[in-house]
PDB file of N, CA and C in Angstrom:
ATOM      1  N   LYS G  50       4.362   8.987 -11.536  1.00 54.00           N
ATOM      2  CA  LYS G  50       4.065   9.674 -10.627  1.00 54.00           C
ATOM      3  C   LYS G  50       4.215   9.290  -9.315  1.00 54.00           C
ATOM      4  N   SER G  51       5.022   9.921  -8.427  1.00 58.00           N
ATOM      5  CA  SER G  51       5.209   9.651  -6.778  1.00 58.00           C
ATOM      6  C   SER G  51       4.412  10.530  -5.978  1.00 58.00           C
ATOM      7  N   PHE G  52       3.797  10.053  -4.821  1.00 58.00           N
ATOM      8  CA  PHE G  52       3.483  10.798  -3.946  1.00 58.00           C
ATOM      9  C   PHE G  52       4.092  10.788  -2.469  1.00 58.00           C
ATOM     10  N   ALA G  53       4.262  11.837  -1.926  1.00 59.00           N
ATOM     11  CA  ALA G  53       4.969  11.837  -0.567  1.00 59.00           C
ATOM     12  C   ALA G  53       3.894  11.268   0.355  1.00 59.00           C
ATOM     13  N   VAL G  54       4.406  10.568   1.294  1.00 55.00           N
ATOM     14  CA  VAL G  54       3.657   9.985   2.418  1.00 55.00           C
ATOM     15  C   VAL G  54       3.933  10.663   3.625  1.00 55.00           C
ATOM     16  N   PRO G  55       3.212  11.233   4.468  1.00 53.00           N
ATOM     17  CA  PRO G  55       3.486  12.031   5.681  1.00 53.00           C
ATOM     18  C   PRO G  55       4.102  10.861   6.590  1.00 53.00           C
ATOM     19  N   GLN G  56       4.864  11.303   7.378  1.00 53.00           N
ATOM     20  CA  GLN G  56       5.665  10.194   8.438  1.00 53.00           C
ATOM     21  C   GLN G  56       4.711   9.700   9.287  1.00 53.00           C
ATOM     22  N   TRP G  57       3.853  10.566   9.741  1.00 46.00           N
ATOM     23  CA  TRP G  57       2.836   9.962  10.547  1.00 46.00           C
ATOM     24  C   TRP G  57       2.046   8.697  10.056  1.00 46.00           C
ATOM     25  N   HIS G  58       1.834   8.847   8.703  1.00 48.00           N
ATOM     26  CA  HIS G  58       1.013   7.767   7.866  1.00 48.00           C
ATOM     27  C   HIS G  58       2.001   6.509   7.903  1.00 48.00           C
ATOM     28  N   THR G  59       3.344   6.755   7.832  1.00 50.00           N
ATOM     29  CA  THR G  59       4.242   5.433   7.816  1.00 50.00           C
ATOM     30  C   THR G  59       4.105   4.802   9.103  1.00 50.00           C
ATOM     31  N   ARG G  60       4.238   5.712  10.122  1.00 46.00           N
ATOM     32  CA  ARG G  60       4.056   4.982  11.407  1.00 46.00           C
ATOM     33  C   ARG G  60       2.851   4.056  11.688  1.00 46.00           C
ATOM     34  N   HIS G  61       1.686   4.822  11.327  1.00 46.00           N
ATOM     35  CA  HIS G  61       0.566   4.403  11.474  1.00 46.00           C
ATOM     36  C   HIS G  61       0.320   3.209  10.625  1.00 46.00           C
ATOM     37  N   VAL G  62       0.975   2.858   9.531  1.00 48.00           N
ATOM     38  CA  VAL G  62       0.725   1.605   8.722  1.00 48.00           C
ATOM     39  C   VAL G  62       1.639   0.620   9.461  1.00 48.00           C
ATOM     40  N   GLN G  63       2.822   1.047  10.025  1.00 49.00           N
ATOM     41  CA  GLN G  63       3.878  -0.016  10.439  1.00 49.00           C
ATOM     42  C   GLN G  63       3.092  -0.644  11.742  1.00 49.00           C
ATOM     43  N   HIS G  64       2.217   0.065  12.261  1.00 45.00           N
ATOM     44  CA  HIS G  64       1.618  -0.582  13.520  1.00 45.00           C
ATOM     45  C   HIS G  64       0.150  -1.356  13.305  1.00 45.00           C
ATOM     46  N   GLY G  65      -0.007  -1.792  11.877  1.00 48.00           N
ATOM     47  CA  GLY G  65      -0.951  -2.581  11.527  1.00 48.00           C
ATOM     48  C   GLY G  65      -2.295  -1.922  11.495  1.00 48.00           C
ATOM     49  N   ARG G  66      -2.264  -0.653  11.279  1.00 47.00           N
ATOM     50  CA  ARG G  66      -3.757   0.045  10.948  1.00 47.00           C
ATOM     51  C   ARG G  66      -3.713   0.523   9.474  1.00 47.00           C
ATOM     52  N   ASN G  67      -3.019  -0.214   8.556  1.00 47.00           N
ATOM     53  CA  ASN G  67      -3.256   0.400   7.333  1.00 47.00           C
ATOM     54  C   ASN G  67      -4.686   0.245   6.750  1.00 47.00           C
ATOM     55  N   ASN G  68      -5.234   1.307   6.501  1.00 55.00           N
ATOM     56  CA  ASN G  68      -6.449   1.313   5.906  1.00 55.00           C
ATOM     57  C   ASN G  68      -6.483   2.430   4.964  1.00 55.00           C
ATOM     58  N   GLY G  69      -5.512   2.989   4.830  1.00 75.00           N
ATOM     59  CA  GLY G  69      -5.516   4.476   4.009  1.00 75.00           C
ATOM     60  C   GLY G  69      -4.207   4.583   3.177  1.00 75.00           C
ATOM     61  N   CYS G  70      -3.380   3.515   3.133  1.00 84.00           N
ATOM     62  CA  CYS G  70      -2.121   3.892   2.083  1.00 84.00           C
ATOM     63  C   CYS G  70      -2.550   4.115   0.743  1.00 84.00           C
ATOM     64  N   LEU G  71      -2.217   5.084   0.236  1.00 87.00           N
ATOM     65  CA  LEU G  71      -2.736   5.634  -1.150  1.00 87.00           C
ATOM     66  C   LEU G  71      -2.286   4.877  -2.025  1.00 87.00           C
ATOM     67  N   ASN G  72      -0.821   4.193  -2.048  1.00 85.00           N
ATOM     68  CA  ASN G  72      -0.359   3.447  -3.101  1.00 85.00           C
ATOM     69  C   ASN G  72      -1.031   2.028  -3.070  1.00 85.00           C
ATOM     70  N   CYS G  73      -1.371   1.528  -1.778  1.00 83.00           N
ATOM     71  CA  CYS G  73      -2.229   0.447  -2.100  1.00 83.00           C
ATOM     72  C   CYS G  73      -3.487   0.620  -2.839  1.00 83.00           C
ATOM     73  N   LYS G  74      -3.939   1.602  -2.664  1.00 84.00           N
ATOM     74  CA  LYS G  74      -5.292   1.857  -3.311  1.00 84.00           C
ATOM     75  C   LYS G  74      -5.156   1.977  -4.856  1.00 84.00           C
ATOM     76  N   LEU G  75      -4.104   2.681  -5.044  1.00 84.00           N
ATOM     77  CA  LEU G  75      -3.676   2.957  -6.490  1.00 84.00           C
ATOM     78  C   LEU G  75      -3.483   1.421  -7.132  1.00 84.00           C
ATOM     79  N   ILE G  76      -2.705   0.787  -6.479  1.00 81.00           N
ATOM     80  CA  ILE G  76      -2.453  -0.860  -6.876  1.00 81.00           C
ATOM     81  C   ILE G  76      -3.719  -1.565  -7.232  1.00 81.00           C
ATOM     82  N   ILE G  77      -4.793  -1.411  -6.363  1.00 80.00           N
ATOM     83  CA  ILE G  77      -5.909  -2.154  -6.448  1.00 80.00           C
ATOM     84  C   ILE G  77      -6.677  -1.637  -7.630  1.00 80.00           C
ATOM     85  N   MET G  78      -6.506  -0.332  -7.991  1.00 82.00           N
ATOM     86  CA  MET G  78      -7.079   0.103  -9.086  1.00 82.00           C
ATOM     87  C   MET G  78      -6.419  -0.056 -10.365  1.00 82.00           C
ATOM     88  N   GLY G  79      -5.220  -0.494 -10.128  1.00 82.00           N
ATOM     89  CA  GLY G  79      -4.488  -0.811 -11.540  1.00 82.00           C
ATOM     90  C   GLY G  79      -3.790   0.426 -12.063  1.00 82.00           C
ATOM     91  N   GLU G  80      -3.638   1.252 -10.948  1.00 82.00           N
ATOM     92  CA  GLU G  80      -2.915   2.649 -11.582  1.00 82.00           C
ATOM     93  C   GLU G  80      -1.376   2.593 -10.997  1.00 82.00           C
ATOM     94  N   SER G  81      -1.166   1.641 -10.375  1.00 80.00           N
ATOM     95  CA  SER G  81       0.136   1.549  -9.881  1.00 80.00           C
ATOM     96  C   SER G  81       0.703   0.232  -9.635  1.00 80.00           C
ATOM     97  N   ILE G  82       2.093  -0.156  -9.488  1.00 77.00           N
ATOM     98  CA  ILE G  82       2.442  -1.560  -9.392  1.00 77.00           C
ATOM     99  C   ILE G  82       3.095  -1.727  -8.324  1.00 77.00           C
ATOM    100  N   SER G  83       3.012  -3.061  -7.820  1.00 75.00           N
ATOM    101  CA  SER G  83       3.674  -3.522  -6.523  1.00 75.00           C
ATOM    102  C   SER G  83       4.910  -4.204  -6.960  1.00 75.00           C
ATOM    103  N   TYR G  84       5.696  -4.576  -6.031  1.00 76.00           N
ATOM    104  CA  TYR G  84       7.060  -5.312  -6.178  1.00 76.00           C
ATOM    105  C   TYR G  84       6.628  -6.669  -6.784  1.00 76.00           C
ATOM    106  N   ALA G  85       7.711  -7.450  -7.274  1.00 77.00           N
ATOM    107  CA  ALA G  85       7.384  -8.817  -7.928  1.00 77.00           C
ATOM    108  C   ALA G  85       6.880  -9.551  -6.901  1.00 77.00           C
ATOM    109  N   ASP G  86       7.064  -9.369  -5.529  1.00 80.00           N
ATOM    110  CA  ASP G  86       6.671 -10.368  -4.533  1.00 80.00           C
ATOM    111  C   ASP G  86       5.397  -9.832  -4.042  1.00 80.00           C
ATOM    112  N   VAL G  87       4.556  -9.006  -4.758  1.00 79.00           N
ATOM    113  CA  VAL G  87       3.411  -8.575  -4.648  1.00 79.00           C
ATOM    114  C   VAL G  87       3.234  -7.711  -3.431  1.00 79.00           C
ATOM    115  N   ARG G  88       4.365  -6.920  -2.747  1.00 82.00           N
ATOM    116  CA  ARG G  88       4.405  -6.266  -1.539  1.00 82.00           C
ATOM    117  C   ARG G  88       4.087  -4.732  -2.195  1.00 82.00           C
ATOM    118  N   CYS G  89       3.570  -3.694  -1.359  1.00 85.00           N
ATOM    119  CA  CYS G  89       3.427  -2.327  -1.794  1.00 85.00           C
ATOM    120  C   CYS G  89       4.601  -1.785  -1.594  1.00 85.00           C
ATOM    121  N   PRO G  90       5.241  -0.988  -2.461  1.00 85.00           N
ATOM    122  CA  PRO G  90       6.535  -0.042  -2.244  1.00 85.00           C
ATOM    123  C   PRO G  90       6.414   0.865  -1.193  1.00 85.00           C
ATOM    124  N   GLN G  91       5.390   1.197  -0.868  1.00 84.00           N
ATOM    125  CA  GLN G  91       5.215   2.337   0.218  1.00 84.00           C
ATOM    126  C   GLN G  91       5.184   1.807   1.542  1.00 84.00           C
ATOM    127  N   CYS G  92       4.291   0.838   1.900  1.00 85.00           N
ATOM    128  CA  CYS G  92       3.929   0.446   3.256  1.00 85.00           C
ATOM    129  C   CYS G  92       4.269  -1.026   3.374  1.00 85.00           C
ATOM    130  N   ARG G  93       4.816  -2.037   2.297  1.00 82.00           N
ATOM    131  CA  ARG G  93       5.186  -3.259   2.431  1.00 82.00           C
ATOM    132  C   ARG G  93       4.015  -4.171   2.589  1.00 82.00           C
ATOM    133  N   ASP G  94       2.764  -3.713   2.490  1.00 82.00           N
ATOM    134  CA  ASP G  94       1.661  -4.689   2.748  1.00 82.00           C
ATOM    135  C   ASP G  94       1.581  -5.485   1.457  1.00 82.00           C
ATOM    136  N   ASP G  95       1.179  -6.663   1.773  1.00 79.00           N
ATOM    137  CA  ASP G  95       1.030  -7.966   0.833  1.00 79.00           C
ATOM    138  C   ASP G  95      -0.267  -7.547  -0.043  1.00 79.00           C
ATOM    139  N   GLN G  96       0.010  -7.145  -1.335  1.00 72.00           N
ATOM    140  CA  GLN G  96      -1.211  -6.758  -2.083  1.00 72.00           C
ATOM    141  C   GLN G  96      -2.044  -8.263  -2.646  1.00 72.00           C
ATOM    142  N   GLU G  97      -1.427  -9.180  -2.618  1.00 70.00           N
ATOM    143  CA  GLU G  97      -2.136 -10.342  -2.823  1.00 70.00           C
ATOM    144  C   GLU G  97      -3.322 -10.664  -1.614  1.00 70.00           C
ATOM    145  N   GLN G  98      -3.037 -10.430  -0.455  1.00 67.00           N
ATOM    146  CA  GLN G  98      -3.829 -10.658   0.530  1.00 67.00           C
ATOM    147  C   GLN G  98      -5.047  -9.398   0.326  1.00 67.00           C
ATOM    148  N   ARG G  99      -4.538  -8.303  -0.154  1.00 60.00           N
ATOM    149  CA  ARG G  99      -5.341  -7.206   0.037  1.00 60.00           C
ATOM    150  C   ARG G  99      -6.405  -7.463  -1.014  1.00 60.00           C
ATOM    151  N   ARG G 100      -5.991  -7.995  -2.271  1.00 58.00           N
ATOM    152  CA  ARG G 100      -6.816  -8.101  -3.100  1.00 58.00           C
ATOM    153  C   ARG G 100      -8.186  -9.125  -3.082  1.00 58.00           C
ATOM    154  N   LEU G 101      -7.762 -10.166  -2.057  1.00 57.00           N
ATOM    155  CA  LEU G 101      -8.628 -10.996  -1.768  1.00 57.00           C
ATOM    156  C   LEU G 101      -9.358 -10.466  -0.791  1.00 57.00           C
ATOM    157  N   LYS G 102      -9.420  -9.556  -0.239  1.00 57.00           N
ATOM    158  CA  LYS G 102     -10.551  -8.736   0.598  1.00 57.00           C
ATOM    159  C   LYS G 102     -11.655  -8.112  -0.231  1.00 57.00           C
ATOM    160  N   TYR G 103     -11.121  -7.659  -1.328  1.00 51.00           N
ATOM    161  CA  TYR G 103     -11.949  -6.809  -2.162  1.00 51.00           C
ATOM    162  C   TYR G 103     -12.746  -7.528  -3.220  1.00 51.00           C
TER     163      TYR G 103
END
């Protein structure tokens, strides 16, 4: 499955306000995968750091 992310969301994420990236949430739940270097393919957030927060 792939999800379209609105353009405003992408800009929001790029400015350090990433609290709602759907793909990041799916990765944390185990329903999606990250890149080999553990970045989210949608917003490029470091998923290893995100996992440590939860």
